XYZ file of N, CA and C in Angstrom:
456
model
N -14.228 -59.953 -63.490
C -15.324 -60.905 -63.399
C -14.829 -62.293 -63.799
N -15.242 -63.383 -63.225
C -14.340 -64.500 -63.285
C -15.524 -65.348 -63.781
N -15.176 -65.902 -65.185
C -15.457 -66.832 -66.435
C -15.953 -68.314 -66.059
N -16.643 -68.098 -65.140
C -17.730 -69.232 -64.760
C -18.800 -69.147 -64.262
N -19.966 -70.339 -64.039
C -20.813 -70.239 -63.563
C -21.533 -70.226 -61.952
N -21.532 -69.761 -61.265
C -21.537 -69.423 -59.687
C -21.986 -70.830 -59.586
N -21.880 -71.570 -58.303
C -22.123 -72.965 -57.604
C -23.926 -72.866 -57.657
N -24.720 -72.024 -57.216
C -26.015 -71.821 -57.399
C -27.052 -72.279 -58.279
N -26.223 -71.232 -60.033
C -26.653 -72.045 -61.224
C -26.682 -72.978 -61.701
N -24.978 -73.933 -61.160
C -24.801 -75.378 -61.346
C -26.056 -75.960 -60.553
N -26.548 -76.032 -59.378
C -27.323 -76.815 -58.994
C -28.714 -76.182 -59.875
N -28.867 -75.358 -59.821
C -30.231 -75.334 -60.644
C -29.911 -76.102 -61.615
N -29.605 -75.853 -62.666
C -28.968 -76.541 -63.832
C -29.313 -78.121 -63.851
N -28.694 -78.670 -62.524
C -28.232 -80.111 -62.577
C -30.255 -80.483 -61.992
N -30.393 -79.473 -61.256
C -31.914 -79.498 -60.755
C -33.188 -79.904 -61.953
N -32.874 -78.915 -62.835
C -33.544 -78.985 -64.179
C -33.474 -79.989 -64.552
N -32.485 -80.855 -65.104
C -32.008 -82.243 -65.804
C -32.376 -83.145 -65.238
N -32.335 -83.247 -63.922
C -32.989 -84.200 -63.341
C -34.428 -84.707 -63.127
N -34.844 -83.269 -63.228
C -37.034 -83.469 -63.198
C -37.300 -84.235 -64.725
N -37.520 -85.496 -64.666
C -38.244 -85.782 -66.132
C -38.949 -85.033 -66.778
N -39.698 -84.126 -66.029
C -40.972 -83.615 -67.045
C -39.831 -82.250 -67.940
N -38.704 -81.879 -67.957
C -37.815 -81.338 -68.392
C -37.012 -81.267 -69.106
N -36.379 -82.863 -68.557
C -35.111 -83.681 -68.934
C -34.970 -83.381 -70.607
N -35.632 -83.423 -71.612
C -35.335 -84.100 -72.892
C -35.095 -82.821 -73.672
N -36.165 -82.356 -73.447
C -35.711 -80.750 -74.015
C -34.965 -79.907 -73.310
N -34.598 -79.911 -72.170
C -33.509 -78.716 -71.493
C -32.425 -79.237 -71.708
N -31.970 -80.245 -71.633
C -30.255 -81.424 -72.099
C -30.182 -81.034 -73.548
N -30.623 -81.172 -74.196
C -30.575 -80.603 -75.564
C -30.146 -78.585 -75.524
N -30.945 -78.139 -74.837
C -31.018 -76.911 -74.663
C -29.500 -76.500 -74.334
N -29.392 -77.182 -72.847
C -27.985 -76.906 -72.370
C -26.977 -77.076 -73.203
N -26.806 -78.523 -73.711
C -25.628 -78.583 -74.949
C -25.697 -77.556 -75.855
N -26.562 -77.008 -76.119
C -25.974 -75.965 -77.403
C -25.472 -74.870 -76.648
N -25.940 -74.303 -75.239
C -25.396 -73.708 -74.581
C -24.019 -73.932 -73.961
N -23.781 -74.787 -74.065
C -22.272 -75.511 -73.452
C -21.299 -75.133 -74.880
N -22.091 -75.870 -75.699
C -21.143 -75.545 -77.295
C -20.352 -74.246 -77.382
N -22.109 -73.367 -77.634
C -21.776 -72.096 -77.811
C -20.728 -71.105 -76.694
N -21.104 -71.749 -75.487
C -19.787 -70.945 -74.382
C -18.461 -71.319 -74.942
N -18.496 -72.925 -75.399
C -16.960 -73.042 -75.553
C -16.410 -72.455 -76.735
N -17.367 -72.470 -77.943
C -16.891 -71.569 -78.754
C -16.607 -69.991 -78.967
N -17.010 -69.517 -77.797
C -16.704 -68.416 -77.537
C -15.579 -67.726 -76.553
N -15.089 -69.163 -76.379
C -13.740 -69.263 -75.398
C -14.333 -69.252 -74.379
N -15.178 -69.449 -73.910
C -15.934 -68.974 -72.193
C -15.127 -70.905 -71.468
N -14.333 -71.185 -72.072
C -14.135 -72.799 -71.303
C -14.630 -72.862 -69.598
N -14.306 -72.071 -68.778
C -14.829 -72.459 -67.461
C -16.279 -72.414 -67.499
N -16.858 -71.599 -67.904
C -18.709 -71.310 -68.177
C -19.284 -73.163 -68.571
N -18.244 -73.478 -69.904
C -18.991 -74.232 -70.822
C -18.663 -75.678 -70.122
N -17.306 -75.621 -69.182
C -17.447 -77.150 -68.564
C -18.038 -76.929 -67.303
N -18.232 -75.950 -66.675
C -19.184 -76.134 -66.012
C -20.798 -76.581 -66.127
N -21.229 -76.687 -67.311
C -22.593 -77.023 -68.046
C -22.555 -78.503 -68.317
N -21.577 -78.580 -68.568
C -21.430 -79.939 -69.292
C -21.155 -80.735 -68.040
N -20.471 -80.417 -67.051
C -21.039 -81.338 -65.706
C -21.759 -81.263 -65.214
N -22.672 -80.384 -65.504
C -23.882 -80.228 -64.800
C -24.738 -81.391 -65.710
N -24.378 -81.532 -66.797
C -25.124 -82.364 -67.969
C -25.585 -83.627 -67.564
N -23.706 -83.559 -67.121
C -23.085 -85.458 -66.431
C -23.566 -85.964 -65.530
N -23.597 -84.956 -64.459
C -24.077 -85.044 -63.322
C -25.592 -85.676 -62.999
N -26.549 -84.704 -63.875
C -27.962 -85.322 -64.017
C -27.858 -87.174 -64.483
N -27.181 -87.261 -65.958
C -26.904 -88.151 -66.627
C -25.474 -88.718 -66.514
N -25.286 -89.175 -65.705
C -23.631 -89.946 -66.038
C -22.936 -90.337 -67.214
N -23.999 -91.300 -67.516
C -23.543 -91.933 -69.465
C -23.895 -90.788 -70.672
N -24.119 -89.640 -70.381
C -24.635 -88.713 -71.730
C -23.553 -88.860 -72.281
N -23.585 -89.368 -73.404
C -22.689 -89.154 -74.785
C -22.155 -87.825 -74.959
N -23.292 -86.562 -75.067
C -23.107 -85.579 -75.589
C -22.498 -85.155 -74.759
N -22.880 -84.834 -73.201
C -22.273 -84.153 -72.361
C -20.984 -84.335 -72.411
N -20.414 -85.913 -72.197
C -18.998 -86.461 -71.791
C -17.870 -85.308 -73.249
N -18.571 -86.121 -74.162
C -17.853 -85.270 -75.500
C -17.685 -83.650 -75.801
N -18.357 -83.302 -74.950
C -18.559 -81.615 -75.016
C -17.191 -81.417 -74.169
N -17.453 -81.929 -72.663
C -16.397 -82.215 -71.498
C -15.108 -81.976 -71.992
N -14.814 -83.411 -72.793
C -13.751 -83.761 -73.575
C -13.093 -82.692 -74.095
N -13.892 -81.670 -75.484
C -13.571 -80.922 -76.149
C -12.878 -79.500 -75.522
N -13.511 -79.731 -74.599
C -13.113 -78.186 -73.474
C -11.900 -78.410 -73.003
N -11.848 -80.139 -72.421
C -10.301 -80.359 -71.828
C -9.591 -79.932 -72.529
N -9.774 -80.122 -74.074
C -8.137 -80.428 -75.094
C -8.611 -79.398 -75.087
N -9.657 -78.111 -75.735
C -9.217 -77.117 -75.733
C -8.287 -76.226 -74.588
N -8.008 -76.478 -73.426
C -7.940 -76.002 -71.775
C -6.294 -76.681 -71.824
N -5.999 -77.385 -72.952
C -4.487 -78.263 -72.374
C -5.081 -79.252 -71.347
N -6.110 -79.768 -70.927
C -5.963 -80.816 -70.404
C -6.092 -82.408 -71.088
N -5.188 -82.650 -71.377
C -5.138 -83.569 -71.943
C -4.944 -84.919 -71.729
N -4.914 -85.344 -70.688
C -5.176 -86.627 -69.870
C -6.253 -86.689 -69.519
N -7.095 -85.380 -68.769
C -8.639 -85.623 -68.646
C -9.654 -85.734 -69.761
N -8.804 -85.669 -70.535
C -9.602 -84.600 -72.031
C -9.804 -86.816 -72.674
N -8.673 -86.840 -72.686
C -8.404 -88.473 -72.881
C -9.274 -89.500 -72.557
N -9.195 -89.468 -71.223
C -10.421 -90.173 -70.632
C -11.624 -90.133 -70.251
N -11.834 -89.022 -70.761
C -13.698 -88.658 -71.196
C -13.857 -89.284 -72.418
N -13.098 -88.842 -73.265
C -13.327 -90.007 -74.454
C -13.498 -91.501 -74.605
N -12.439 -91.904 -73.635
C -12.687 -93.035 -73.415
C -13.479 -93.421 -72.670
N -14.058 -92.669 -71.953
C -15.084 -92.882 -70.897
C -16.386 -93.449 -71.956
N -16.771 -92.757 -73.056
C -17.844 -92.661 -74.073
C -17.564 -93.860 -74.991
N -16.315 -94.613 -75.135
C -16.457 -95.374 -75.673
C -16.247 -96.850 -75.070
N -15.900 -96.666 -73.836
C -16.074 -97.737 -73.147
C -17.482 -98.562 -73.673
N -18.271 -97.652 -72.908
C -20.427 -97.614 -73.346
C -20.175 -97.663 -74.912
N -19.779 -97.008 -75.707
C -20.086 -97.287 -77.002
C -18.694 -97.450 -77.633
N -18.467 -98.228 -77.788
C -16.993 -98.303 -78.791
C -16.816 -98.018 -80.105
N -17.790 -97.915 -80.836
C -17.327 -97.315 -82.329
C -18.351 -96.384 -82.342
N -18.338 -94.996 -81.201
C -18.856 -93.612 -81.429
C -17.814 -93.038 -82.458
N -18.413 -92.530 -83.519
C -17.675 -92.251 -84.560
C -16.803 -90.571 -83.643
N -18.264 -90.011 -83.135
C -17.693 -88.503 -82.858
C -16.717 -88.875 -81.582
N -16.383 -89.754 -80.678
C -15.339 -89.515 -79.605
C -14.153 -90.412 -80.222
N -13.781 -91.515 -81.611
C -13.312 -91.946 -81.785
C -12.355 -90.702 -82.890
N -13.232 -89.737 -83.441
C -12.558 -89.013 -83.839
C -12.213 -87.757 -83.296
N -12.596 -87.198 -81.719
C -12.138 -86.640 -81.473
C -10.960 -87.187 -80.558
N -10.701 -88.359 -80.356
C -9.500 -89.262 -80.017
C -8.195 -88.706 -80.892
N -8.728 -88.984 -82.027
C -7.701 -88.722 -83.041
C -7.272 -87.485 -83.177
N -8.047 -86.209 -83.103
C -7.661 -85.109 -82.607
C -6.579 -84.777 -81.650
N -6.953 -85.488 -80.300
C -6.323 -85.551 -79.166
C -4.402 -85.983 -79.561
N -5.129 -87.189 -80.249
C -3.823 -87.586 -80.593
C -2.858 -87.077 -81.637
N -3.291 -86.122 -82.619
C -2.895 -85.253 -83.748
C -1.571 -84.203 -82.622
N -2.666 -83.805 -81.363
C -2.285 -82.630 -80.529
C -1.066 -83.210 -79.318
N -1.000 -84.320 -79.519
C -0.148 -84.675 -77.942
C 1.223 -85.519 -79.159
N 1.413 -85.271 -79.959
C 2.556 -86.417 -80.881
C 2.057 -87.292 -81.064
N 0.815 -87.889 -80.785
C 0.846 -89.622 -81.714
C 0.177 -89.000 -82.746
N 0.766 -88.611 -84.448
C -0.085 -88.306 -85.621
C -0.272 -90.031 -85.878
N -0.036 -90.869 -85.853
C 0.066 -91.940 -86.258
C -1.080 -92.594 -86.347
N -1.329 -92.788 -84.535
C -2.804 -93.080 -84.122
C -3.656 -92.410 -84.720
N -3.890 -91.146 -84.052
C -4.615 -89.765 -84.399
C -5.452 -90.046 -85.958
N -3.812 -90.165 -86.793
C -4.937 -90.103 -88.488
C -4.993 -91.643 -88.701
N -4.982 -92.850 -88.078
C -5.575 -93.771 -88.480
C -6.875 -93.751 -87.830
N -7.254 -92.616 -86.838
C -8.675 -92.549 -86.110
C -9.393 -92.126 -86.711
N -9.087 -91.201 -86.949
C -9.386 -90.104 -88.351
C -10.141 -90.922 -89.744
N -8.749 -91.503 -90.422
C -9.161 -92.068 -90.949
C -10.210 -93.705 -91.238
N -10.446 -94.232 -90.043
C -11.547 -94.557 -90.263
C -12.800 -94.469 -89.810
N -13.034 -93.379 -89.400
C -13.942 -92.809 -88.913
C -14.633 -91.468 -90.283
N -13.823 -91.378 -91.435
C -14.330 -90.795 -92.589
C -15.029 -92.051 -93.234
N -13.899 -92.842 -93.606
C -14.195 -94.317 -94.601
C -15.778 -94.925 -94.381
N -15.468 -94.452 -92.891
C -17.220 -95.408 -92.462
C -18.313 -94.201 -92.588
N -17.892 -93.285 -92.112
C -19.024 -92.271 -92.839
C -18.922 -90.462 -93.296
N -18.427 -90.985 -94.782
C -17.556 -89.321 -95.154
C -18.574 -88.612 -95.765
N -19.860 -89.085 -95.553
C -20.817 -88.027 -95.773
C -21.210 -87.752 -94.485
N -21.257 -87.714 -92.942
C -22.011 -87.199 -91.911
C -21.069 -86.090 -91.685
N -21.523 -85.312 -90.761
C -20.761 -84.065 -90.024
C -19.603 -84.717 -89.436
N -19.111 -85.367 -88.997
C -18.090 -86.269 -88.035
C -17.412 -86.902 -89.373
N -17.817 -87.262 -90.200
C -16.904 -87.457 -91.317
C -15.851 -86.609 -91.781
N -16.775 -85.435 -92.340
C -16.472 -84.419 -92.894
C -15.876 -83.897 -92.401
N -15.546 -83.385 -90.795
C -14.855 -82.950 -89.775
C -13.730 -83.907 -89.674
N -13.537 -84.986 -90.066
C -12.651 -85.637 -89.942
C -12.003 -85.566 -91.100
N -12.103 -85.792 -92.138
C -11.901 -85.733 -93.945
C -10.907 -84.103 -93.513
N -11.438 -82.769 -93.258
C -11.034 -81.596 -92.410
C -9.177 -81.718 -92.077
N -9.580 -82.492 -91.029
C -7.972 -82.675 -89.847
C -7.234 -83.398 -90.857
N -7.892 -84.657 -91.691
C -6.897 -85.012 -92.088
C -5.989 -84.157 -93.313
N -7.221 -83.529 -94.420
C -6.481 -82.553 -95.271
C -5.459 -81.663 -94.374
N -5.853 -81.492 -93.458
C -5.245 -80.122 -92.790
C -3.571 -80.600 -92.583
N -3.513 -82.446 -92.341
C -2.279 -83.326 -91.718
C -1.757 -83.082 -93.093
N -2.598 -83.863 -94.165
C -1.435 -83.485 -95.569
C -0.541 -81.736 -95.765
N -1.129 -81.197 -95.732
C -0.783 -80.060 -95.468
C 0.280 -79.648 -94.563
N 0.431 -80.137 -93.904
C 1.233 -79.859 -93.065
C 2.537 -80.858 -93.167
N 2.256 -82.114 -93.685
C 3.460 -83.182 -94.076
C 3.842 -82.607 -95.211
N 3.232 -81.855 -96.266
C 3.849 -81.214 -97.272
C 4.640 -79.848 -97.218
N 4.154 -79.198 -96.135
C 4.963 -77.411 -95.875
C 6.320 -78.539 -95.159
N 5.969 -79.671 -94.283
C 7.690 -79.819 -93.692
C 8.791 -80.935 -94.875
N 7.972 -81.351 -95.788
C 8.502 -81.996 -97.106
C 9.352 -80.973 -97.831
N 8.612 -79.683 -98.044
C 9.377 -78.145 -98.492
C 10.430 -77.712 -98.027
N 10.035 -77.421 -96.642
C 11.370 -76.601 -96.062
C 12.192 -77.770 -96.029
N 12.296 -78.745 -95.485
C 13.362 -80.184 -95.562
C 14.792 -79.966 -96.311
């Protein structure tokens, strides 16, 4: 059985999002459904949702960033790239695509970039979820500059 959503559901899907009398509560609906596929490894299921998201909405924040997360999870990492940047074009200091930038960049060799993304994207807010998730990667970087400080 092959780990996506048939062409059918996508248009319903994108059908739904589009009727206003719908729109606000089913986009919400779908993202947690998109989440939850990707966290369950379902990646073809969950970017298929999340363009269906886009599709209704072009500029959705949430959707683009969900997108994003699936790329880098999937190894795509040039597309994964410019969904992010896609989100901050429209918003430039989105804390959540500026730090999942830094992610991106943790994962492809720039740690450099990566934890200065990181890091100010805690500084400005290390009490929200996106803080804290960030505060996260970066402990995780010390950690890891210290196991290769060891073996050295």
């Amino acid at each position: 059985m092959k780990d996506n959503i048939p062409y059918d559901e996508f248009k319903t899907i994108k059908h739904f999002l589009a009727d206003n009398r719908y729109q606000f509560r089913l986009k919400d609906l779908f993202l947690e459904i998109a989440y939850m596929l990707g966290c369950a490894g379902r990646y073809d299921a969950a970017e298929c949702v999340f363009r269906a998201i886009i599709a209704a909405d072009p500029g959705d924040a949430g959707g683009l960033l969900g997108l994003g997360n699936v790329l880098l999870m999937t190894g795509r990492f040039d597309e994964s790239e410019s969904t992010y940047s896609e989100v901050l074009r429209e918003t430039p200091n989105d804390p959540a695509a500026r730090a999942f930038l830094g992610e991106l960049y943790l994962c492809t060799g720039r740690p450099v970039t990566g934890k200065e993304l990181l890091e100010s994207v805690y500084l400005e807010q290390p009490d929200s979820k996106v803080g804290i998730w960030a505060s996260g990667l970066l402990d995780f970087c010390k950690e890891l500059e210290n196991e290769s400080a060891f073996i050295s």
